[in-house]
Short mmCIF file of C-alpha atoms in Angstrom, two decimals:
data_model
loop_
_atom_site.label_atom_id
_atom_site.label_comp_id
_atom_site.label_asym_id
_atom_site.label_seq_id
_atom_site.Cartn_x
_atom_site.Cartn_y
_atom_site.Cartn_z
CA MET A 21 7.55 56.02 70.09
CA THR A 22 5.96 53.20 68.04
CA GLU A 23 8.92 51.06 68.84
CA PHE A 24 8.38 51.45 72.60
CA ALA A 25 4.65 50.72 72.18
CA ILE A 26 5.52 47.50 70.33
CA ILE A 27 7.96 46.45 73.04
CA LEU A 28 5.35 47.15 75.67
CA LEU A 29 2.56 45.32 73.84
CA SER A 30 4.84 42.40 73.15
CA ALA A 31 5.88 42.06 76.77
CA ILE A 32 2.34 42.38 78.16
CA LEU A 33 0.31 40.23 75.76
CA VAL A 34 2.14 38.40 72.99
CA ASN A 35 5.18 37.21 74.95
CA ASN A 36 3.55 37.36 78.36
CA PHE A 37 6.15 36.19 80.87
CA VAL A 38 3.84 33.94 82.82
CA LEU A 39 1.39 32.51 80.29
CA VAL A 40 3.56 32.38 77.18
CA GLN A 41 7.12 32.06 78.43
CA PHE A 42 6.20 30.24 81.68
CA LEU A 43 8.52 32.34 83.85
CA GLY A 44 7.62 33.50 87.38
CA LEU A 45 5.13 30.65 87.96
CA CYS A 46 5.95 30.31 91.67
CA PRO A 47 4.54 33.67 92.81
CA PHE A 48 1.80 33.29 90.18
CA MET A 49 0.56 30.12 91.88
CA GLY A 50 1.61 31.09 95.41
CA VAL A 51 0.19 34.58 95.90
CA SER A 52 -2.99 34.31 93.84
CA ASN A 53 -5.37 33.03 96.48
CA LYS A 54 -6.70 36.47 97.37
CA LEU A 55 -7.19 39.47 95.13
CA GLU A 56 -5.87 42.08 97.62
CA THR A 57 -2.62 40.17 98.22
CA ALA A 58 -2.21 39.71 94.51
CA ILE A 59 -2.54 43.45 93.88
CA GLY A 60 0.13 44.12 96.51
CA MET A 61 2.39 41.51 95.06
CA ALA A 62 1.83 42.93 91.54
CA GLY A 63 2.85 46.38 92.75
CA ALA A 64 5.99 45.08 94.48
CA THR A 65 7.01 42.97 91.49
CA THR A 66 6.45 45.89 89.07
CA PHE A 67 8.70 48.07 91.18
CA VAL A 68 11.42 45.41 91.47
CA LEU A 69 11.27 44.34 87.82
CA THR A 70 11.54 47.83 86.39
CA LEU A 71 14.31 48.84 88.78
CA ALA A 72 16.17 45.56 88.30
CA SER A 73 16.12 45.80 84.50
CA VAL A 74 17.48 49.34 84.69
CA CYS A 75 20.26 48.40 87.16
CA SER A 76 21.22 45.27 85.27
CA TYR A 77 21.41 47.26 82.05
CA LEU A 78 23.73 49.77 83.70
CA ILE A 79 25.92 47.04 85.20
CA ASN A 80 26.08 45.20 81.91
CA THR A 81 26.98 48.27 79.86
CA TRP A 82 29.28 50.12 82.23
CA ILE A 83 31.03 47.28 84.08
CA LEU A 84 30.68 43.88 82.45
CA GLU A 85 31.25 44.88 78.83
CA PRO A 86 34.21 47.31 79.29
CA LEU A 87 35.95 44.80 81.50
CA ASN A 88 35.15 41.96 79.12
CA ILE A 89 33.75 39.74 81.89
CA ASP A 90 30.47 38.73 80.21
CA PHE A 91 30.70 35.32 81.85
CA MET A 92 29.94 37.03 85.19
CA ARG A 93 26.58 38.22 83.81
CA THR A 94 24.20 35.77 85.48
CA ILE A 95 25.81 35.97 88.91
CA SER A 96 26.08 39.73 88.92
CA PHE A 97 22.44 40.04 87.79
CA ILE A 98 21.38 37.79 90.61
CA LEU A 99 23.27 40.02 93.06
CA VAL A 100 21.62 43.14 91.64
CA ILE A 101 18.19 41.63 91.89
CA ALA A 102 18.77 40.53 95.46
CA VAL A 103 19.82 44.04 96.42
CA VAL A 104 16.82 45.64 94.69
CA VAL A 105 14.47 43.19 96.40
CA GLN A 106 16.04 43.92 99.80
CA PHE A 107 15.63 47.63 99.11
CA SER A 108 11.95 47.31 98.18
CA LYS A 109 11.34 45.07 101.20
CA MET A 110 12.62 47.80 103.51
CA PHE A 111 10.61 50.35 101.53
CA ILE A 112 7.35 48.39 101.90
CA GLU A 113 8.05 47.64 105.56
CA LYS A 114 8.23 51.37 106.27
CA THR A 115 5.43 52.60 104.04
CA SER A 116 2.85 49.79 104.43
CA PRO A 117 3.44 47.46 107.38
CA LEU A 118 0.10 45.72 106.68
CA LEU A 119 1.02 44.82 103.13
CA TYR A 120 4.45 43.76 104.42
CA ARG A 121 2.83 41.29 106.80
CA VAL A 122 0.37 40.04 104.20
CA LEU A 123 3.06 39.40 101.59
CA GLY A 124 5.23 37.70 104.23
CA ILE A 125 7.66 35.19 102.80
CA PHE A 126 6.70 36.03 99.22
CA LEU A 127 8.41 39.40 99.29
CA PRO A 128 11.97 38.08 99.66
CA LEU A 129 10.95 35.33 97.25
CA ILE A 130 10.69 37.91 94.43
CA THR A 131 14.47 37.37 94.35
CA THR A 132 13.85 33.88 93.05
CA ASN A 133 11.16 35.04 90.64
CA CYS A 134 12.64 33.75 87.42
CA ALA A 135 10.78 36.45 85.46
CA VAL A 136 13.08 39.10 87.02
CA LEU A 137 16.27 37.33 85.95
CA GLY A 138 14.59 36.44 82.66
CA VAL A 139 13.89 40.06 81.82
CA ALA A 140 17.47 41.10 82.68
CA LEU A 141 18.99 38.36 80.51
CA GLN A 142 16.57 38.89 77.63
CA ASN A 143 17.45 42.59 77.68
CA THR A 144 21.09 41.72 76.96
CA THR A 145 20.34 39.04 74.31
CA LYS A 146 17.90 41.40 72.53
CA GLU A 147 20.52 44.16 72.76
CA HIS A 148 18.04 46.67 74.19
CA GLY A 149 19.23 50.23 74.90
CA PHE A 150 18.58 52.03 78.21
CA PHE A 151 15.03 53.16 77.51
CA GLU A 152 14.14 49.96 75.70
CA SER A 153 15.34 47.93 78.72
CA THR A 154 13.24 50.08 81.06
CA VAL A 155 10.11 49.78 78.92
CA PHE A 156 10.67 46.05 78.47
CA GLY A 157 11.06 45.52 82.21
CA PHE A 158 7.99 47.62 82.95
CA GLY A 159 5.95 45.84 80.26
CA ALA A 160 6.97 42.44 81.59
CA ALA A 161 5.87 43.55 85.04
CA LEU A 162 2.55 44.89 83.73
CA GLY A 163 1.93 41.56 81.96
CA PHE A 164 2.76 39.68 85.12
CA SER A 165 0.51 41.92 87.19
CA LEU A 166 -2.36 41.63 84.72
CA VAL A 167 -2.49 37.85 84.72
CA LEU A 168 -1.76 37.60 88.45
CA ILE A 169 -4.64 39.92 89.36
CA LEU A 170 -7.12 38.36 86.92
CA PHE A 171 -6.10 34.89 88.07
CA SER A 172 -6.53 35.73 91.73
CA ALA A 173 -10.04 37.09 91.13
CA MET A 174 -10.82 33.81 89.37
CA ARG A 175 -9.33 31.67 92.14
CA GLU A 176 -11.52 33.39 94.72
CA ARG A 177 -14.41 32.04 92.68
CA LEU A 178 -12.84 28.62 92.30
CA ALA A 179 -12.41 28.34 96.03
CA VAL A 180 -16.17 27.98 96.41
CA ALA A 181 -16.68 25.70 93.40
CA ASP A 182 -17.64 22.01 93.82
CA VAL A 183 -14.28 20.79 92.43
CA PRO A 184 -13.72 17.02 92.69
CA THR A 185 -11.45 16.30 95.69
CA PRO A 186 -8.35 15.16 93.75
CA PHE A 187 -8.35 18.41 91.79
CA LYS A 188 -8.90 20.83 94.64
CA GLY A 189 -6.48 23.71 95.25
CA ALA A 190 -3.25 23.83 93.28
CA ALA A 191 -4.30 21.17 90.77
CA ILE A 192 -7.31 23.06 89.42
CA GLY A 193 -5.21 26.25 89.60
CA MET A 194 -2.66 24.69 87.27
CA ILE A 195 -5.42 23.52 84.89
CA THR A 196 -6.91 27.04 84.86
CA ALA A 197 -3.46 28.53 84.18
CA GLY A 198 -3.11 26.09 81.31
CA LEU A 199 -6.43 27.10 79.79
CA MET A 200 -5.49 30.78 80.18
CA SER A 201 -2.23 30.11 78.45
CA LEU A 202 -4.24 28.61 75.57
CA ALA A 203 -6.34 31.75 75.41
CA PHE A 204 -3.21 33.90 75.24
CA MET A 205 -2.07 31.99 72.15
CA GLY A 206 -4.73 33.99 70.33
CA PHE A 207 -2.40 36.98 70.51
CA SER A 208 0.33 35.23 68.51
CA GLY A 209 1.36 37.18 65.49
CA LEU A 210 0.05 40.46 66.91
CA VAL A 211 3.49 42.07 67.05
CA MET B 3 -52.97 24.36 101.14
CA LEU B 4 -49.30 24.93 100.52
CA ARG B 5 -47.45 26.43 103.41
CA VAL B 6 -44.66 28.37 101.65
CA THR B 7 -43.04 31.42 103.20
CA SER B 8 -41.90 34.46 101.32
CA PRO B 9 -40.11 35.44 99.11
CA HIS B 10 -42.45 33.99 96.54
CA THR B 11 -40.14 34.04 93.58
CA HIS B 12 -41.66 32.42 90.61
CA SER B 13 -39.69 30.85 87.79
CA ALA B 14 -41.62 29.76 84.80
CA ARG B 15 -38.86 27.57 83.42
CA SER B 16 -36.60 24.84 84.77
CA THR B 17 -32.96 24.69 83.66
CA GLY B 18 -33.77 21.83 81.28
CA GLN B 19 -36.52 23.80 79.56
CA LEU B 20 -34.22 26.83 79.25
CA MET B 21 -31.42 24.77 77.70
CA ARG B 22 -33.84 23.09 75.27
CA LEU B 23 -35.02 26.57 74.26
CA VAL B 24 -31.41 27.52 73.46
CA VAL B 25 -31.02 24.38 71.32
CA PHE B 26 -34.27 25.22 69.55
CA ALA B 27 -33.08 28.78 68.90
CA THR B 28 -30.02 27.56 66.99
CA LEU B 29 -32.39 26.18 64.31
CA PRO B 30 -32.35 29.13 61.86
CA GLY B 31 -28.54 29.15 61.97
CA VAL B 32 -28.39 25.39 61.53
CA VAL B 33 -30.71 25.58 58.54
CA ALA B 34 -28.59 28.31 56.98
CA MET B 35 -25.43 26.25 57.57
CA THR B 36 -26.99 23.15 56.07
CA LEU B 37 -28.14 25.06 52.99
CA ALA B 38 -24.71 26.60 52.54
CA PHE B 39 -22.32 23.79 53.44
CA GLY B 40 -24.37 20.57 53.27
CA TRP B 41 -25.14 18.04 55.99
CA GLY B 42 -21.68 18.20 57.65
CA SER B 43 -22.70 20.55 60.44
CA LEU B 44 -25.78 18.49 61.28
CA PHE B 45 -23.61 15.45 61.62
CA ASN B 46 -21.12 17.35 63.85
CA VAL B 47 -23.95 18.57 66.05
CA ALA B 48 -25.37 15.07 66.46
CA LEU B 49 -22.03 13.40 67.17
CA ALA B 50 -20.89 16.20 69.55
CA SER B 51 -24.14 16.18 71.52
CA VAL B 52 -24.21 12.39 71.90
CA SER B 53 -20.57 12.19 72.94
CA ALA B 54 -20.94 15.17 75.30
CA MET B 55 -23.82 13.46 77.08
CA VAL B 56 -21.88 10.18 77.23
CA PHE B 57 -18.89 11.95 78.81
CA GLU B 58 -21.15 13.79 81.23
CA ALA B 59 -22.83 10.54 82.32
CA ALA B 60 -19.44 8.79 82.69
CA ILE B 61 -18.07 11.52 84.93
CA MET B 62 -21.25 11.59 87.02
CA ARG B 63 -20.91 7.84 87.41
CA LEU B 64 -17.29 8.27 88.52
CA ARG B 65 -18.31 10.89 91.07
CA GLY B 66 -21.07 8.63 92.35
CA ARG B 67 -23.89 10.94 91.44
CA PRO B 68 -27.16 10.19 89.64
CA ALA B 69 -26.25 10.55 85.95
CA LEU B 70 -29.80 10.76 84.68
CA PHE B 71 -30.64 13.65 86.98
CA TYR B 72 -27.76 15.71 85.66
CA LEU B 73 -28.37 14.77 82.05
CA ARG B 74 -31.92 16.04 82.38
CA ASP B 75 -30.79 19.64 82.72
CA CYS B 76 -29.56 19.41 79.13
CA SER B 77 -26.44 21.56 79.70
CA ALA B 78 -24.21 18.89 78.18
CA LEU B 79 -26.51 18.81 75.19
CA VAL B 80 -26.15 22.56 74.69
CA THR B 81 -22.36 22.34 74.97
CA GLY B 82 -22.35 19.57 72.38
CA VAL B 83 -24.61 21.45 69.97
CA LEU B 84 -22.56 24.67 70.24
CA LEU B 85 -19.26 22.81 69.79
CA GLY B 86 -20.67 20.89 66.81
CA LEU B 87 -21.74 24.14 65.14
CA ALA B 88 -18.28 25.65 65.69
CA LEU B 89 -16.35 22.74 64.12
CA PRO B 90 -15.73 22.61 60.38
CA PRO B 91 -18.22 20.39 58.49
CA TYR B 92 -16.96 16.94 57.39
CA CYS B 93 -14.06 17.02 59.87
CA PRO B 94 -12.83 13.63 61.12
CA TRP B 95 -15.04 11.99 63.79
CA TRP B 96 -12.22 11.79 66.39
CA LEU B 97 -11.87 15.58 66.24
CA VAL B 98 -15.47 16.02 67.31
CA VAL B 99 -15.24 13.39 70.04
CA THR B 100 -11.92 14.79 71.40
CA GLY B 101 -13.42 18.26 71.39
CA SER B 102 -16.53 17.32 73.33
CA GLY B 103 -14.40 15.29 75.73
CA VAL B 104 -12.21 18.27 76.44
CA SER B 105 -15.28 20.53 76.79
CA ILE B 106 -17.15 18.34 79.20
CA ILE B 107 -14.33 16.76 81.25
CA LEU B 108 -11.65 19.42 81.33
CA ALA B 109 -13.60 22.62 81.09
CA LYS B 110 -16.78 21.65 82.95
CA GLN B 111 -16.65 18.63 85.20
CA LEU B 112 -13.19 19.20 86.70
CA TYR B 113 -14.51 22.54 87.94
CA GLY B 114 -17.51 20.93 89.56
CA GLY B 115 -20.01 20.68 86.75
CA MET B 116 -22.79 23.00 85.70
CA GLY B 117 -22.68 26.41 87.36
CA TYR B 118 -19.00 26.34 88.26
CA ASN B 119 -17.08 26.40 84.99
CA PRO B 120 -15.11 29.62 84.68
CA PHE B 121 -14.58 29.18 80.93
CA ASN B 122 -17.18 28.46 78.26
CA PRO B 123 -16.84 24.71 77.76
CA ALA B 124 -17.56 24.66 74.02
CA MET B 125 -14.96 27.37 73.37
CA VAL B 126 -12.32 25.63 75.45
CA GLY B 127 -12.91 22.49 73.35
CA TYR B 128 -12.69 24.52 70.16
CA VAL B 129 -9.44 26.32 71.18
CA VAL B 130 -7.78 23.11 72.32
CA LEU B 131 -8.61 21.51 68.96
CA LEU B 132 -7.54 24.58 66.98
CA ILE B 133 -4.11 24.65 68.62
CA SER B 134 -3.58 20.86 68.62
CA PHE B 135 -4.92 20.04 65.12
CA PRO B 136 -4.60 23.24 63.08
CA VAL B 137 -4.76 21.44 59.68
CA GLU B 138 -8.03 19.67 60.30
CA MET B 139 -9.55 22.69 62.02
CA THR B 140 -8.92 25.17 59.23
CA GLN B 141 -10.54 23.31 56.32
CA TRP B 142 -13.93 24.85 56.01
CA ALA B 143 -16.36 23.74 53.29
CA ALA B 144 -17.06 26.16 50.44
CA PRO B 145 -20.64 27.43 50.26
CA ALA B 146 -22.93 25.79 47.70
CA SER B 147 -23.33 28.81 45.51
CA VAL B 148 -19.58 29.05 44.95
CA LEU B 149 -18.84 25.51 43.86
CA PRO B 150 -18.15 25.04 40.15
CA GLU B 151 -21.01 23.89 37.88
CA SER B 152 -19.75 20.32 37.68
CA GLN B 153 -19.65 19.89 41.44
CA SER B 154 -22.38 19.63 44.03
CA LEU B 155 -22.21 19.61 47.85
CA VAL B 156 -20.46 16.67 49.54
CA GLY B 157 -22.63 13.54 49.16
CA LEU B 158 -23.56 11.21 51.96
CA ALA B 159 -21.24 8.30 51.03
CA GLU B 160 -18.14 10.32 50.27
CA GLY B 161 -18.71 12.52 53.30
CA LEU B 162 -18.99 9.58 55.64
CA LYS B 163 -15.86 8.08 54.05
CA GLN B 164 -13.95 11.22 54.83
CA ILE B 165 -15.31 11.49 58.38
CA PHE B 166 -14.69 7.88 59.42
CA ALA B 167 -12.01 6.53 57.09
CA GLY B 168 -10.04 9.66 56.29
CA VAL B 169 -10.54 9.30 52.51
CA PRO B 170 -10.35 12.92 51.41
CA VAL B 171 -13.12 14.43 49.28
CA ASP B 172 -11.78 16.47 46.38
CA GLY B 173 -12.12 20.20 46.31
CA TYR B 174 -14.98 20.80 48.69
CA THR B 175 -13.11 23.31 50.84
CA GLY B 176 -12.73 27.02 50.21
CA ALA B 177 -11.26 30.03 51.91
CA THR B 178 -13.76 31.75 54.20
CA PRO B 179 -14.24 35.52 53.75
CA LEU B 180 -12.12 36.15 56.83
CA ASP B 181 -9.32 33.96 55.47
CA VAL B 182 -9.48 35.91 52.21
CA LEU B 183 -9.18 39.20 54.08
CA LYS B 184 -6.32 37.92 56.21
CA GLN B 185 -4.32 36.67 53.22
CA ASN B 186 -5.06 39.71 51.12
CA SER B 187 -1.97 41.58 50.00
CA GLY B 188 -2.29 44.50 47.74
CA GLN B 189 -5.95 44.32 46.70
CA THR B 190 -8.45 47.02 47.63
CA MET B 191 -11.76 46.11 49.22
CA ALA B 192 -13.61 46.68 45.93
CA GLY B 193 -11.05 44.45 44.17
CA LEU B 194 -11.52 41.67 46.69
CA TYR B 195 -15.31 41.77 46.32
CA ASN B 196 -14.89 41.50 42.55
CA SER B 197 -12.27 38.75 42.49
CA ASP B 198 -12.97 36.38 45.35
CA PRO B 199 -15.71 33.88 44.44
CA THR B 200 -17.26 33.72 47.93
CA LEU B 201 -17.41 37.46 48.34
CA GLN B 202 -18.60 37.92 44.78
CA ALA B 203 -21.48 35.51 45.16
CA GLY B 204 -22.63 37.16 48.38
CA MET B 205 -24.37 40.46 48.98
CA LEU B 206 -22.61 41.92 52.01
CA ALA B 207 -20.14 39.57 53.60
CA GLY B 208 -19.77 36.48 51.42
CA ALA B 209 -22.19 33.87 50.13
CA GLY B 210 -23.52 31.49 52.79
CA TRP B 211 -21.75 33.24 55.63
CA GLU B 212 -24.05 36.24 55.78
CA TRP B 213 -27.09 34.00 55.91
CA VAL B 214 -25.54 31.85 58.63
CA ASN B 215 -24.96 34.99 60.69
CA ILE B 216 -28.45 36.32 60.01
CA GLY B 217 -29.82 32.94 61.04
CA PHE B 218 -28.04 33.03 64.42
CA LEU B 219 -29.11 36.67 64.82
CA LEU B 220 -32.73 35.62 64.41
CA GLY B 221 -32.32 32.77 66.91
CA GLY B 222 -30.63 35.20 69.33
CA LEU B 223 -33.43 37.73 69.01
CA PHE B 224 -35.92 34.97 69.73
CA LEU B 225 -34.03 34.07 72.93
CA LEU B 226 -33.91 37.75 73.85
CA TYR B 227 -37.68 37.97 73.31
CA GLN B 228 -38.11 34.95 75.55
CA ARG B 229 -35.95 36.65 78.17
CA VAL B 230 -33.44 33.85 78.31
CA PHE B 231 -30.65 36.41 78.70
CA THR B 232 -30.37 40.21 78.90
CA TRP B 233 -29.39 42.32 75.95
CA HIS B 234 -26.26 43.84 77.60
CA ALA B 235 -23.45 41.53 76.61
CA PRO B 236 -24.42 40.87 72.96
CA VAL B 237 -25.28 44.48 72.23
CA ALA B 238 -22.07 45.73 73.87
CA MET B 239 -20.02 43.22 71.86
CA LEU B 240 -21.64 44.00 68.50
CA THR B 241 -21.41 47.75 69.17
CA ALA B 242 -17.76 47.52 70.15
CA LEU B 243 -16.95 45.42 67.11
CA GLY B 244 -18.86 47.75 64.80
CA LEU B 245 -17.29 50.90 66.26
CA THR B 246 -13.72 49.63 66.25
CA SER B 247 -14.00 48.34 62.68
CA ALA B 248 -15.52 51.68 61.63
CA LEU B 249 -12.71 53.51 63.36
CA PHE B 250 -10.01 51.52 61.53
CA TYR B 251 -11.92 51.27 58.26
CA SER B 252 -10.30 52.07 54.98
CA SER B 253 -11.24 50.77 51.55
CA GLY B 254 -7.62 50.52 50.41
CA SER B 255 -5.37 47.47 50.15
CA ASP B 256 -4.51 47.51 53.87
CA SER B 257 -8.21 47.31 54.78
CA LEU B 258 -9.22 45.39 57.87
CA GLY B 259 -12.81 45.04 56.67
CA SER B 260 -15.90 47.14 56.96
CA PRO B 261 -18.21 47.05 59.99
CA ILE B 262 -20.96 45.23 58.13
CA PHE B 263 -18.38 42.67 56.92
CA HIS B 264 -17.23 41.99 60.49
CA LEU B 265 -20.74 41.82 61.87
CA LEU B 266 -21.82 39.23 59.31
CA SER B 267 -18.78 37.02 58.98
CA GLY B 268 -17.32 34.08 60.82
CA ALA B 269 -18.80 33.39 64.21
CA THR B 270 -19.80 36.95 65.12
CA MET B 271 -23.53 36.43 65.64
CA PHE B 272 -23.11 32.85 66.85
CA GLY B 273 -20.69 34.13 69.46
CA ALA B 274 -22.71 37.19 70.39
CA PHE B 275 -25.95 35.37 71.11
CA PHE B 276 -24.98 31.79 71.96
CA ILE B 277 -21.53 31.95 73.51
CA LEU B 278 -21.28 35.34 75.30
CA THR B 279 -24.63 34.81 76.97
CA ASP B 280 -23.50 31.77 78.92
CA PRO B 281 -24.67 32.82 82.38
CA VAL B 282 -21.93 30.94 84.22
CA SER B 283 -18.74 32.09 82.53
CA SER B 284 -19.80 35.68 81.76
CA ALA B 285 -19.81 38.61 84.14
CA VAL B 286 -22.84 38.77 86.39
CA SER B 287 -23.89 42.38 86.99
CA THR B 288 -25.51 44.56 84.32
CA ARG B 289 -22.60 47.00 84.11
CA GLY B 290 -20.19 44.08 84.24
CA ARG B 291 -21.89 42.48 81.21
CA LEU B 292 -21.52 45.70 79.25
CA VAL B 293 -17.79 45.79 80.01
CA TYR B 294 -17.49 42.06 79.30
CA GLY B 295 -19.24 42.32 75.94
CA ALA B 296 -17.30 45.38 74.86
CA LEU B 297 -14.02 43.70 75.82
CA ILE B 298 -14.86 40.73 73.60
CA GLY B 299 -15.81 42.99 70.68
CA ILE B 300 -12.55 44.91 70.86
CA LEU B 301 -10.37 41.82 71.38
CA LEU B 302 -12.13 40.13 68.48
CA PHE B 303 -11.40 43.00 66.10
CA VAL B 304 -7.77 43.29 67.26
CA MET B 305 -7.16 39.56 66.76
CA ARG B 306 -9.02 39.39 63.43
CA GLY B 307 -7.01 42.36 62.22
CA TRP B 308 -3.51 41.60 63.42
CA SER B 309 -3.04 38.16 64.91
CA ASN B 310 -2.37 34.85 63.12
CA TYR B 311 -5.93 33.68 63.40
CA PRO B 312 -8.54 34.84 60.86
CA ASP B 313 -11.42 34.45 63.29
CA ALA B 314 -10.91 34.72 66.99
CA VAL B 315 -14.29 34.58 68.75
CA ALA B 316 -13.16 31.60 70.84
CA PHE B 317 -9.93 33.28 71.98
CA ALA B 318 -11.68 36.59 72.71
CA VAL B 319 -14.38 34.80 74.72
CA LEU B 320 -11.83 32.81 76.76
CA LEU B 321 -9.83 35.93 77.53
CA ALA B 322 -12.99 37.78 78.63
CA ASN B 323 -14.07 34.73 80.73
CA PHE B 324 -10.68 34.99 82.38
CA ALA B 325 -11.31 38.65 83.15
CA ALA B 326 -14.96 38.19 84.18
CA PRO B 327 -14.43 37.62 87.95
CA PHE B 328 -12.25 40.70 88.06
CA ILE B 329 -14.84 42.74 86.14
CA ASP B 330 -17.49 41.58 88.59
CA TYR B 331 -15.33 42.62 91.48
CA TYR B 332 -15.26 46.20 90.30
CA THR B 333 -18.80 46.53 88.93
CA LEU B 334 -20.72 45.56 92.04
CA PRO B 335 -24.29 46.86 91.96
CA ARG B 336 -25.43 49.02 94.85
CA THR B 337 -27.70 47.15 97.19
CA TYR B 338 -31.05 48.77 97.94
CA GLY B 339 -30.75 50.92 101.02
CA HIS B 340 -26.99 51.40 100.82
CA GLN B 341 -25.18 54.49 99.69
CA LYS B 342 -22.42 52.74 97.83
CA ALA B 343 -21.65 49.25 96.55
CA ARG B 344 -20.21 47.01 99.19
CA ARG B 345 -18.30 43.75 99.08
CA ALA B 346 -19.25 40.87 101.29
CA THR B 347 -15.78 40.90 102.78
CA GLU B 348 -16.01 44.53 103.90
CA LYS B 349 -17.05 45.19 107.47
CA GLU B 350 -20.32 46.83 108.36
CA GLU B 351 -19.85 50.48 109.22
CA HIS B 352 -21.80 52.02 112.01
#
């Protein structure tokens, strides 16, 4: 149990995928303009990330390793992720058409979220078992959701700030992300 | 006769007066620091305030705004004073100037100046320095009562030589009580209090340090009495820190420190009354400030106990600043006449 808690804590705070490992920055910058969209995106990414890390673990253990075709790992993971994203896209379209429209292009773009592939590949390099992979994927998604949601609440405030013209929009967003990344360094050594 | 329409809100103080009051309230803490560590902190405060105001004026000039008008609100002065107090005494001059440059330019003016900065400027400056120059930032002077008989506090000439020319002064540094606790392996709390010189010379939480914290506590209480800020954030932070440290307290060799030790060491009181209470970067509503303060207290204890940094007020404050807009979003106060709290974006229901 402690071991799972450590994996979870490490993935959420200490090795946060966005602010410490700098993965998944595109949706982080792209979908963080409004809090409500960010919450939807966080939910979708959590779903995809957890499912993708489970599926990629299964593929890796039951297909790639027995057949000795480890070199196919990256491409097969990409395929798995694309399928999972397509699945969740259909799922959201049926269950919440409004969210589907709000997320728009960003939903298929979860496929290119490097955090998803990053989690799958890190699961194999860290030699995580089935449950460890699931927890790691879920933790990474929670960490991503946490910073995405907090960041979007902050950007709503930044939108009305008197920012100098050259720094408006994405520029001040990047600076804020950098400062947040500095703050997350305070967690180093925690796990 | 003045023709002014309602509401007749009346504010006794301008921003400038308020800021000068904050500077004035740091005095007891500054005196305690000077008595314990010598004139280093005073010099840091002076250099940081002057450079902060110069940076502020330069940016205002660049943006084509009246520099003098913005300098008069004294917010740059407060940032400089707070940063100067946070930096180690007798640190190189460029460290102070870089820090105040980062605080004013990066953390304040790029966001639009006073009233818009989402992070506390002084703490951003401190964290940037701590991560970029860890060696210079972790050499804190030993308190006067701990220095050996043959040695006195750093003199004016040798101190200035170290600050401007980089000629090191011998043996003026010492481990802070929080450093001692962090590096402790195998000694019980009682053993530490008997063996470490700083802890031994003190009464509760190490010589010098406890008085510095009491000084900032007095200054903070003065500001509270003057109604410069509300009690919510500081009290929530100190309570959360006290409760978590009491919860995890043990006197054995794996001790993380007693509540009184945590409340009176490092930057606890300085942070609680002078950093958390920044009206811009903290949460706004009353309930929000309670959550914000408690979050800082808990994060502070977790990082002091288990992370690589012995004191983590700056990190905890930045993380809570980061969370503050989100906290505000979910702790909206109910407007008079409405049944439940409502966001501006929600539509009127009829």
